[in-house]
Amino acid sequence: MSSIQYKALKRMHDILPPDIYIWQKVEAVGREIFSSYGFQEVRTPVAESTSVFTRSIGENTDIVEKEMYTFLDKGDRSISLRPEGTASVVRCYVEKNLHTLPSPQKFYYTGPMFRYERPQSGRFRQFYQIGVEAFGDPGPRIDAEVISMLRHCLEKIGLKEIIFNVNSIGCPDCRPVYREKLLGFFAGGLDRLCPDCNRRYHTNPLRILDCKVDRCVETRKGAPKVTDYLCEVCRTHFSSLLLFLELLGVSYIVNPDMVRGLDYYTRTTFEVTSKNLGAQNAVAAGGRYDRLVKEFGGPETPAIGFAIGMERIIELLKSSASHDFPRPDVFIAAIGELAAGESLVVADRLRTKGFWVEVGEAENSLKSQLRRADRLSSKYVFIIGDEELKAGRLKWKKLADSSQGDISMFEITDFLRLQSS
Ligand code: ATP
Ligand code: MG
C-alpha cells in the first residue's frame, strides 16, 4: 500500500508551540479587558442554517455571494460554516429570549470563522476572531465605550501604530437619499469601474467606496460623502460619539469611505488599521446594527459589536517584539532504580503546586538526561541519586548561571517559590 501525504487544506493552518503562546496571551488579554467592561463569554456552534447568514450579512455581499462554506447535511438541510460571529450571536440572543434580561446584555466570543477567500497574504479560509456584541443600548455612549475597550485591548496586547477609522453610514431614513446621490455620481462613469463595482452599482452601491481596484479608487475621487447626508438624528448621534471618543482620549480619523462589507450596519462603523501590514491591513472592525435583532424575529433592539482578526494581530506581534515562551521550572534527573521512583513522586508533588516539571529517563546516562534538560531550557535541574535519596536531599543546578547546591527534599517547594518570586 502506498502511503498518502496528507496536508492541511489550503489557507487553513495548524497553530503550534511556540506561536500558540502568543495566541493564548492575546486571548487572555481580551478576556481580561472585556470582563472589566462587563462582557461575558458565549459559545455558539460553528455551523448554522445557511439563512442565518444570508439574511443578516446580505445576499449581495462578497461573503454570501462567494465566500461561504455551504453544504447539504444528510437530512438535506442547507448548512453553512460561520463566516463571522455576529449573526450566530444574534440568532442565539433571539432564540434564548435574552432580550427579557436587563439591558444592556454584553457578550464576547472567540473561535474559528470560515470564508472561501482567494489565497492571498492576510486572508485565510479558517481564521480566528475574538469579538464582542452589546445589545439594548442605542448609543452613542456605549459606542464610545466599545471603541475605547478595543483600544485598551489592542494597546495591552502591544500593538503600535494603529489607526482608528470611524464613520456613520446613517439609518434607513437618510441612507436612501445618499444612495441616490451616489448612483447619480457614478452613473456617467460606469465604464471606468471594475465589473464587480458595475454589479455593486445596482445591488449595493455603497460597496463601491470599499473597492480596492485602482481604477475604482480613481473614479470615486470626489464622490459624495455619507457624512454630508446624515439626517438630524444620525448627525447628532455621530457628533456625540466623536465627543465621547475625545473625552476618553481615543485618537481617531473620520473616514467617510469606510462602509464595511456587511449589510446589517447602521450609523456607527469603525475599523482599526495597522501601518505595519500589507494590503489586508484591517486588524479589527465593527459597527452598530440596530435592525438585526428585529430581522431575526426579536423585538426592536439596538446593538453594536466588533471583531478582532487574530492572525493579523499575531503576525504584527511576531514581527515587532521578541517573546518569552514558557519553559519547564524543573527537570529531574534520576540515577538508579530507587531514585527513578522518587523522581516521579517529587515531580507529582511539585506539579500539584503549579510547577512545570519534566522527568528524565533514569535508564539513560546523567549526561544524556542533562542534555535533554538543556534542550528544554529548563530553569532548574534536580539530580537525585541513591546517596541523596538516603540523606533525604537532592542536588540542584540553575542552567542560566550554572550555580548549584543541595537541599533537603522538604525544602524544594519553598526553594522554587523563592527563586520564581
Ligand atoms: P477585509 O476587508 O480585510 O476582508 P472584512 O471586512 O471581510 O475584512 P470583517 O468581516 O469585518 O472583515 O472581519 C473583522 C476582522 O477579521 C478583519 O478586520 C480582519 O482582521 C479579520 N479577517 C476577516 N477576514 C479574514 C480572513 N479571511 N483571514 C484572516 N483574517 C480575516
Ligand atoms: Mg473580507
Short mmCIF file of C-alpha atoms and ligand atoms in Angstrom, two decimals:
data_model
loop_
_atom_site.label_atom_id
_atom_site.label_comp_id
_atom_site.label_asym_id
_atom_site.label_seq_id
_atom_site.Cartn_x
_atom_site.Cartn_y
_atom_site.Cartn_z
CA MET A 1 0.00 0.00 0.00
CA SER A 2 1.48 3.34 -0.97
CA SER A 3 1.38 5.99 1.73
CA ILE A 4 -0.55 9.17 1.13
CA GLN A 5 0.92 12.52 2.03
CA TYR A 6 -1.75 14.37 3.96
CA LYS A 7 -1.71 18.15 4.08
CA ALA A 8 -3.89 20.68 5.83
CA LEU A 9 -6.36 22.32 3.45
CA LYS A 10 -5.16 25.39 1.61
CA ARG A 11 -5.27 28.53 3.78
CA MET A 12 -6.22 26.51 6.85
CA HIS A 13 -3.36 26.24 9.27
CA ASP A 14 -2.08 24.42 12.31
CA ILE A 15 -1.14 26.58 15.26
CA LEU A 16 1.71 25.08 17.23
CA PRO A 17 4.04 25.96 20.09
CA PRO A 18 5.73 28.35 20.47
CA ASP A 19 3.28 30.54 18.47
CA ILE A 20 0.36 29.15 20.46
CA TYR A 21 1.62 31.07 23.50
CA ILE A 22 1.20 34.36 21.65
CA TRP A 23 -2.35 33.30 20.75
CA GLN A 24 -3.10 32.43 24.35
CA LYS A 25 -1.71 35.74 25.53
CA VAL A 26 -3.90 37.71 23.12
CA GLU A 27 -6.96 35.70 24.16
CA ALA A 28 -6.16 36.23 27.84
CA VAL A 29 -5.85 40.00 27.35
CA GLY A 30 -9.18 40.02 25.51
CA ARG A 31 -10.93 38.09 28.28
CA GLU A 32 -9.46 40.35 30.96
CA ILE A 33 -10.35 43.64 29.29
CA PHE A 34 -13.81 42.54 28.10
CA SER A 35 -14.67 41.24 31.58
CA SER A 36 -13.73 44.58 33.10
CA TYR A 37 -16.42 46.16 30.90
CA GLY A 38 -18.99 43.54 31.91
CA PHE A 39 -18.88 41.42 28.75
CA GLN A 40 -19.46 37.69 29.32
CA GLU A 41 -18.43 34.79 27.11
CA VAL A 42 -20.86 32.92 24.86
CA ARG A 43 -20.06 29.93 22.67
CA THR A 44 -22.23 29.25 19.67
CA PRO A 45 -21.91 26.39 17.15
CA VAL A 46 -19.54 26.80 14.18
CA ALA A 47 -22.35 25.75 11.82
CA GLU A 48 -25.81 27.28 11.43
CA SER A 49 -28.70 27.12 8.97
CA THR A 50 -27.47 28.95 5.88
CA SER A 51 -30.27 31.51 6.11
CA VAL A 52 -28.90 32.77 9.45
CA PHE A 53 -26.05 34.25 7.42
CA THR A 54 -27.69 35.07 4.09
CA ARG A 55 -30.45 37.11 5.75
CA SER A 56 -28.23 39.06 8.09
CA ILE A 57 -24.98 39.56 6.21
CA GLY A 58 -26.87 40.26 2.97
CA GLU A 59 -27.38 38.36 -0.29
CA ASN A 60 -25.28 40.82 -2.28
CA THR A 61 -22.17 40.83 -0.13
CA ASP A 62 -18.87 39.17 -1.03
CA ILE A 63 -19.21 36.86 1.95
CA VAL A 64 -22.58 35.44 0.93
CA GLU A 65 -22.03 35.54 -2.83
CA LYS A 66 -18.61 33.95 -2.95
CA GLU A 67 -17.09 33.02 0.37
CA MET A 68 -19.41 30.75 2.36
CA TYR A 69 -18.76 27.10 3.06
CA THR A 70 -22.28 25.83 2.38
CA PHE A 71 -23.34 22.20 2.10
CA LEU A 72 -26.35 19.94 2.49
CA ASP A 73 -26.31 17.75 5.58
CA LYS A 74 -27.60 14.17 5.50
CA GLY A 75 -31.12 15.48 6.11
CA ASP A 76 -30.87 17.72 3.02
CA ARG A 77 -30.74 20.88 5.10
CA SER A 78 -28.56 23.74 3.87
CA ILE A 79 -25.88 24.35 6.47
CA SER A 80 -23.06 26.90 6.46
CA LEU A 81 -19.89 27.22 8.47
CA ARG A 82 -19.98 30.60 10.16
CA PRO A 83 -18.11 33.29 8.20
CA GLU A 84 -18.34 35.69 11.16
CA GLY A 85 -19.67 35.75 14.70
CA THR A 86 -22.39 38.39 14.92
CA ALA A 87 -25.16 36.55 13.04
CA SER A 88 -24.84 33.49 15.30
CA VAL A 89 -24.84 35.56 18.49
CA VAL A 90 -27.94 37.45 17.33
CA ARG A 91 -29.65 34.15 16.43
CA CYS A 92 -28.84 32.93 19.95
CA TYR A 93 -29.96 36.20 21.60
CA VAL A 94 -33.37 35.94 19.96
CA GLU A 95 -33.78 32.17 20.29
CA LYS A 96 -32.92 32.19 24.01
CA ASN A 97 -35.04 35.31 24.72
CA LEU A 98 -32.06 37.13 26.15
CA HIS A 99 -33.89 40.39 25.46
CA THR A 100 -36.04 39.64 28.52
CA LEU A 101 -32.94 40.13 30.70
CA PRO A 102 -31.93 43.63 31.86
CA SER A 103 -30.26 45.76 29.15
CA PRO A 104 -27.63 46.09 28.00
CA GLN A 105 -26.60 42.45 27.56
CA LYS A 106 -22.91 42.26 26.70
CA PHE A 107 -21.18 39.22 25.26
CA TYR A 108 -17.85 38.18 23.82
CA TYR A 109 -16.76 35.15 21.80
CA THR A 110 -13.61 33.64 20.34
CA GLY A 111 -13.25 30.97 17.72
CA PRO A 112 -12.70 29.98 14.12
CA MET A 113 -14.56 31.54 11.18
CA PHE A 114 -14.63 30.17 7.64
CA ARG A 115 -14.52 32.02 4.34
CA TYR A 116 -13.60 30.59 0.97
CA GLU A 117 -11.33 33.52 0.07
CA ARG A 118 -8.89 33.78 -2.79
CA PRO A 119 -5.47 32.84 -1.42
CA GLN A 120 -3.52 35.99 -0.60
CA SER A 121 -1.48 37.25 2.29
CA GLY A 122 -3.54 38.15 5.36
CA ARG A 123 -6.51 36.05 4.24
CA PHE A 124 -7.19 32.56 5.49
CA ARG A 125 -10.08 30.21 4.88
CA GLN A 126 -10.20 29.24 8.51
CA PHE A 127 -9.27 32.23 10.61
CA TYR A 128 -9.93 33.21 14.18
CA GLN A 129 -11.81 36.13 15.58
CA ILE A 130 -12.33 37.43 19.04
CA GLY A 131 -15.35 39.66 19.15
CA VAL A 132 -17.95 41.40 21.28
CA GLU A 133 -21.63 42.29 20.95
CA ALA A 134 -23.65 44.65 23.20
CA PHE A 135 -27.46 44.55 22.93
CA GLY A 136 -30.10 47.00 24.03
CA ASP A 137 -28.32 50.36 24.14
CA PRO A 138 -28.83 52.81 21.25
CA GLY A 139 -25.61 54.71 21.99
CA PRO A 140 -23.72 56.81 21.33
CA ARG A 141 -22.11 56.49 24.77
CA ILE A 142 -21.79 52.73 24.53
CA ASP A 143 -20.38 53.09 21.00
CA ALA A 144 -17.57 55.15 22.51
CA GLU A 145 -17.12 52.66 25.37
CA VAL A 146 -16.87 49.74 22.95
CA ILE A 147 -14.34 51.56 20.76
CA SER A 148 -12.34 52.57 23.82
CA MET A 149 -12.43 48.98 25.06
CA LEU A 150 -11.00 47.86 21.72
CA ARG A 151 -8.29 50.49 22.04
CA HIS A 152 -7.34 49.27 25.56
CA CYS A 153 -7.31 45.72 24.32
CA LEU A 154 -5.03 46.40 21.33
CA GLU A 155 -2.74 48.58 23.44
CA LYS A 156 -2.42 45.95 26.15
CA ILE A 157 -1.71 43.32 23.52
CA GLY A 158 1.17 45.56 22.49
CA LEU A 159 0.12 46.78 19.03
CA LYS A 160 1.71 50.00 17.92
CA GLU A 161 0.96 52.38 15.07
CA ILE A 162 -2.71 51.58 14.71
CA ILE A 163 -5.35 53.93 13.38
CA PHE A 164 -9.00 54.12 14.42
CA ASN A 165 -11.17 54.91 11.39
CA VAL A 166 -14.72 55.86 12.36
CA ASN A 167 -17.73 56.69 10.27
CA SER A 168 -21.50 56.83 10.32
CA ILE A 169 -23.38 55.24 7.45
CA GLY A 170 -26.75 56.62 8.54
CA CYS A 171 -30.08 54.88 9.00
CA PRO A 172 -32.96 53.72 6.79
CA ASP A 173 -34.20 57.33 6.80
CA CYS A 174 -31.13 59.01 5.39
CA ARG A 175 -29.21 56.29 3.58
CA PRO A 176 -31.60 56.10 0.59
CA VAL A 177 -31.01 59.82 -0.05
CA TYR A 178 -27.27 59.25 -0.01
CA ARG A 179 -27.62 56.16 -2.16
CA GLU A 180 -29.37 58.23 -4.85
CA LYS A 181 -26.58 60.81 -4.74
CA LEU A 182 -24.01 58.09 -5.14
CA LEU A 183 -25.86 56.48 -8.05
CA GLY A 184 -26.02 59.91 -9.70
CA PHE A 185 -22.28 60.41 -9.20
CA PHE A 186 -21.26 57.08 -10.72
CA ALA A 187 -23.91 56.99 -13.48
CA GLY A 188 -21.68 58.66 -16.07
CA GLY A 189 -18.56 56.65 -15.21
CA LEU A 190 -19.69 53.04 -15.08
CA ASP A 191 -17.26 52.05 -17.84
CA ARG A 192 -14.42 53.20 -15.59
CA LEU A 193 -15.47 50.87 -12.74
CA CYS A 194 -14.44 47.23 -12.43
CA PRO A 195 -17.02 44.50 -13.29
CA ASP A 196 -17.68 43.86 -9.59
CA CYS A 197 -18.44 47.52 -8.99
CA ASN A 198 -20.73 47.58 -12.02
CA ARG A 199 -22.70 44.88 -10.29
CA ARG A 200 -22.49 46.71 -6.95
CA TYR A 201 -23.87 49.81 -8.67
CA HIS A 202 -27.20 48.01 -8.97
CA THR A 203 -27.16 45.88 -5.83
CA ASN A 204 -25.14 47.69 -3.18
CA PRO A 205 -23.60 50.96 -4.45
CA LEU A 206 -22.04 51.91 -1.09
CA ARG A 207 -19.66 48.98 -1.54
CA ILE A 208 -18.03 50.78 -4.49
CA LEU A 209 -16.42 53.03 -1.86
CA ASP A 210 -14.75 49.97 -0.38
CA CYS A 211 -13.31 48.54 -3.63
CA LYS A 212 -9.52 48.16 -3.74
CA VAL A 213 -9.18 48.13 -7.58
CA ASP A 214 -7.05 51.10 -8.71
CA ARG A 215 -9.42 52.45 -11.33
CA CYS A 216 -12.33 52.35 -8.89
CA VAL A 217 -10.27 54.22 -6.30
CA GLU A 218 -9.52 56.81 -9.01
CA THR A 219 -13.11 57.03 -10.27
CA ARG A 220 -14.59 57.58 -6.84
CA LYS A 221 -12.46 60.64 -6.12
CA GLY A 222 -14.85 63.49 -5.31
CA ALA A 223 -17.80 61.15 -4.66
CA PRO A 224 -20.41 62.50 -2.24
CA LYS A 225 -19.58 61.68 1.39
CA VAL A 226 -22.07 59.78 3.50
CA THR A 227 -21.39 62.06 6.48
CA ASP A 228 -22.75 65.03 4.47
CA TYR A 229 -26.12 63.33 4.04
CA LEU A 230 -26.92 62.14 7.56
CA CYS A 231 -30.35 63.01 8.94
CA GLU A 232 -30.53 65.18 12.05
CA VAL A 233 -30.74 62.22 14.46
CA CYS A 234 -27.82 60.37 12.86
CA ARG A 235 -25.76 63.55 12.70
CA THR A 236 -26.26 64.23 16.43
CA HIS A 237 -25.53 60.58 17.24
CA PHE A 238 -22.27 60.75 15.29
CA SER A 239 -21.10 64.10 16.66
CA SER A 240 -21.80 62.94 20.24
CA LEU A 241 -19.83 59.77 19.56
CA LEU A 242 -16.84 61.82 18.40
CA LEU A 243 -17.13 63.98 21.52
CA PHE A 244 -17.14 60.93 23.81
CA LEU A 245 -14.15 59.48 21.97
CA GLU A 246 -12.27 62.72 22.58
CA LEU A 247 -13.27 62.63 26.25
CA LEU A 248 -11.89 59.10 26.50
CA GLY A 249 -8.71 60.09 24.71
CA VAL A 250 -9.21 57.81 21.71
CA SER A 251 -7.50 59.33 18.68
CA TYR A 252 -9.42 58.63 15.51
CA ILE A 253 -9.88 59.77 11.96
CA VAL A 254 -13.29 60.18 10.37
CA ASN A 255 -13.18 58.09 7.22
CA PRO A 256 -16.39 58.51 5.16
CA ASP A 257 -15.23 55.84 2.66
CA MET A 258 -15.28 53.17 5.33
CA VAL A 259 -18.62 51.47 4.67
CA ARG A 260 -17.82 47.89 5.76
CA GLY A 261 -18.59 44.69 3.90
CA LEU A 262 -21.71 43.53 5.69
CA ASP A 263 -25.22 44.82 5.02
CA TYR A 264 -26.50 44.94 8.56
CA TYR A 265 -24.70 48.03 9.80
CA THR A 266 -26.47 51.26 10.75
CA ARG A 267 -24.90 54.51 11.96
CA THR A 268 -21.56 53.89 13.68
CA THR A 269 -18.95 51.85 11.80
CA PHE A 270 -15.28 51.59 12.65
CA GLU A 271 -12.16 49.79 11.56
CA VAL A 272 -8.70 49.65 13.06
CA THR A 273 -5.89 49.53 10.56
CA SER A 274 -2.19 48.95 11.06
CA LYS A 275 0.60 50.77 9.29
CA ASN A 276 2.70 47.63 9.52
CA LEU A 277 0.60 45.24 7.44
CA GLY A 278 0.33 44.97 3.67
CA ALA A 279 -2.86 45.34 1.62
CA GLN A 280 -5.01 43.50 4.18
CA ASN A 281 -4.31 46.00 6.91
CA ALA A 282 -7.53 45.85 8.98
CA VAL A 283 -6.92 44.20 12.35
CA ALA A 284 -10.37 44.79 13.83
CA ALA A 285 -13.68 46.12 12.65
CA GLY A 286 -17.21 46.61 13.80
CA GLY A 287 -20.27 48.76 13.96
CA ARG A 288 -23.82 49.29 15.07
CA TYR A 289 -26.59 47.02 13.83
CA ASP A 290 -29.86 48.37 15.18
CA ARG A 291 -32.17 46.39 12.90
CA LEU A 292 -30.69 42.92 13.07
CA VAL A 293 -32.41 41.56 16.19
CA LYS A 294 -35.80 42.52 14.72
CA GLU A 295 -34.79 40.91 11.43
CA PHE A 296 -34.31 37.66 13.36
CA GLY A 297 -37.81 37.92 14.84
CA GLY A 298 -36.87 39.58 18.14
CA PRO A 299 -38.07 42.92 19.45
CA GLU A 300 -36.52 46.13 18.14
CA THR A 301 -33.12 46.12 19.88
CA PRO A 302 -30.20 48.40 19.11
CA ALA A 303 -26.80 46.70 19.19
CA ILE A 304 -23.13 47.23 18.47
CA GLY A 305 -20.09 44.96 18.20
CA PHE A 306 -16.67 44.37 16.72
CA ALA A 307 -14.36 41.51 15.80
CA ILE A 308 -10.59 41.35 16.02
CA GLY A 309 -8.76 39.29 13.38
CA MET A 310 -6.38 37.10 15.34
CA GLU A 311 -3.98 36.09 12.53
CA ARG A 312 -3.17 39.68 11.64
CA ILE A 313 -2.58 40.58 15.29
CA ILE A 314 -0.30 37.60 15.73
CA GLU A 315 1.65 38.50 12.60
CA LEU A 316 2.20 42.01 13.93
CA LEU A 317 3.27 40.76 17.33
CA LYS A 318 5.66 38.22 15.86
CA SER A 319 7.38 40.80 13.71
CA SER A 320 7.53 43.58 16.27
CA ALA A 321 8.69 42.00 19.52
CA SER A 322 10.62 39.13 20.96
CA HIS A 323 8.56 36.85 23.13
CA ASP A 324 9.21 34.95 26.31
CA PHE A 325 7.83 31.47 25.98
CA PRO A 326 7.09 29.26 28.98
CA ARG A 327 9.68 26.61 29.81
CA PRO A 328 9.95 23.91 32.47
CA ASP A 329 10.63 25.08 36.01
CA VAL A 330 12.44 21.88 36.87
CA PHE A 331 13.93 18.89 35.14
CA ILE A 332 14.51 15.97 37.50
CA ALA A 333 17.37 13.70 36.52
CA ALA A 334 17.48 10.39 38.38
CA ILE A 335 20.33 7.93 38.75
CA GLY A 336 19.37 4.39 39.68
CA GLU A 337 16.18 2.43 40.16
CA LEU A 338 15.13 3.82 43.55
CA ALA A 339 15.87 7.39 42.57
CA ALA A 340 13.78 6.94 39.42
CA GLY A 341 10.74 6.11 41.55
CA GLU A 342 11.44 9.02 43.88
CA SER A 343 11.75 11.43 40.94
CA LEU A 344 8.16 10.59 39.96
CA VAL A 345 6.94 11.31 43.49
CA VAL A 346 8.79 14.61 43.71
CA ALA A 347 7.57 15.65 40.24
CA ASP A 348 3.97 14.86 41.16
CA ARG A 349 4.22 16.86 44.35
CA LEU A 350 5.66 19.90 42.58
CA ARG A 351 3.09 19.72 39.78
CA THR A 352 0.25 19.95 42.29
CA LYS A 353 1.86 23.22 43.41
CA GLY A 354 1.69 24.53 39.87
CA PHE A 355 5.27 23.99 38.66
CA TRP A 356 6.07 22.64 35.21
CA VAL A 357 8.20 19.57 35.88
CA GLU A 358 9.86 17.18 33.43
CA VAL A 359 11.27 13.84 34.49
CA GLY A 360 14.43 12.36 32.98
CA GLU A 361 14.71 8.79 31.77
CA ALA A 362 16.67 7.07 34.51
CA GLU A 363 17.92 4.31 32.17
CA ASN A 364 19.85 6.99 30.24
CA SER A 365 23.12 8.39 31.47
CA LEU A 366 23.13 11.52 33.61
CA LYS A 367 24.86 13.31 30.76
CA SER A 368 22.13 12.50 28.30
CA GLN A 369 19.43 13.49 30.80
CA LEU A 370 21.16 16.82 31.34
CA ARG A 371 21.35 17.33 27.59
CA ARG A 372 17.60 16.98 27.41
CA ALA A 373 17.13 19.44 30.28
CA ASP A 374 19.26 21.87 28.32
CA ARG A 375 17.27 21.38 25.13
CA LEU A 376 14.07 22.06 27.04
CA SER A 377 15.65 25.20 28.55
CA SER A 378 14.56 24.06 31.98
CA LYS A 379 15.19 26.69 34.62
CA TYR A 380 16.47 24.18 37.19
CA VAL A 381 17.75 20.65 37.19
CA PHE A 382 17.33 18.47 40.28
CA ILE A 383 19.54 15.43 40.48
CA ILE A 384 18.55 12.50 42.64
CA GLY A 385 20.91 9.55 43.15
CA ASP A 386 20.83 6.71 45.65
CA GLU A 387 23.08 8.58 48.06
CA GLU A 388 20.99 11.74 48.00
CA LEU A 389 17.95 9.57 48.49
CA LYS A 390 19.35 8.06 51.66
CA ALA A 391 20.12 11.50 53.04
CA GLY A 392 16.71 12.86 52.00
CA ARG A 393 18.40 15.53 49.90
CA LEU A 394 18.92 16.37 46.23
CA LYS A 395 21.34 18.38 44.12
CA TRP A 396 20.07 21.43 42.26
CA LYS A 397 21.57 23.28 39.35
CA LYS A 398 20.48 26.50 37.71
CA LEU A 399 21.13 26.25 34.00
CA ALA A 400 21.30 30.01 33.31
CA ASP A 401 24.37 30.64 35.50
CA SER A 402 25.49 27.11 36.41
CA SER A 403 25.11 27.86 40.12
CA GLN A 404 24.42 24.76 42.19
CA GLY A 405 23.91 23.38 45.66
CA ASP A 406 21.99 20.79 47.58
CA ILE A 407 18.81 20.97 49.61
CA SER A 408 16.53 18.82 51.70
CA MET A 409 13.63 17.18 49.89
CA PHE A 410 11.30 19.02 52.23
CA GLU A 411 12.54 22.41 51.13
CA ILE A 412 12.17 22.15 47.37
CA THR A 413 8.77 23.82 47.05
CA ASP A 414 9.90 26.81 49.13
CA PHE A 415 13.17 26.87 47.22
CA LEU A 416 11.38 27.06 43.83
CA ARG A 417 8.84 29.60 45.09
CA LEU A 418 11.63 31.80 46.35
CA GLN A 419 13.50 31.57 43.06
CA SER A 420 10.49 32.39 40.91
CA SER A 421 9.23 35.28 43.05
P1 ATP B 1 -11.25 42.58 4.87
O1 ATP B 1 -11.63 43.88 4.28
O2 ATP B 1 -9.87 42.55 5.44
O3 ATP B 1 -11.61 41.40 4.03
P2 ATP B 1 -13.70 42.13 6.26
O4 ATP B 1 -14.48 43.39 6.14
O5 ATP B 1 -14.03 41.00 5.37
O6 ATP B 1 -12.15 42.45 6.17
P3 ATP B 1 -14.71 41.55 8.90
O7 ATP B 1 -15.74 40.63 8.46
O8 ATP B 1 -15.08 42.87 9.39
O9 ATP B 1 -13.62 41.66 7.76
O10 ATP B 1 -13.80 40.82 9.98
C1 ATP B 1 -13.13 41.50 11.05
C2 ATP B 1 -11.64 41.23 11.03
O11 ATP B 1 -11.39 39.84 10.84
C3 ATP B 1 -10.91 41.89 9.87
O12 ATP B 1 -10.59 43.20 10.20
C4 ATP B 1 -9.68 41.01 9.74
O13 ATP B 1 -8.70 41.38 10.70
C5 ATP B 1 -10.19 39.64 10.08
N1 ATP B 1 -10.46 38.86 8.87
C6 ATP B 1 -11.50 38.92 8.03
N2 ATP B 1 -11.40 38.01 7.05
C7 ATP B 1 -10.23 37.34 7.27
C8 ATP B 1 -9.56 36.25 6.63
N3 ATP B 1 -10.06 35.65 5.55
N4 ATP B 1 -8.38 35.81 7.15
C9 ATP B 1 -7.87 36.40 8.26
N5 ATP B 1 -8.46 37.41 8.91
C10 ATP B 1 -9.63 37.88 8.44
MG MG B 2 -13.36 40.26 3.56
#
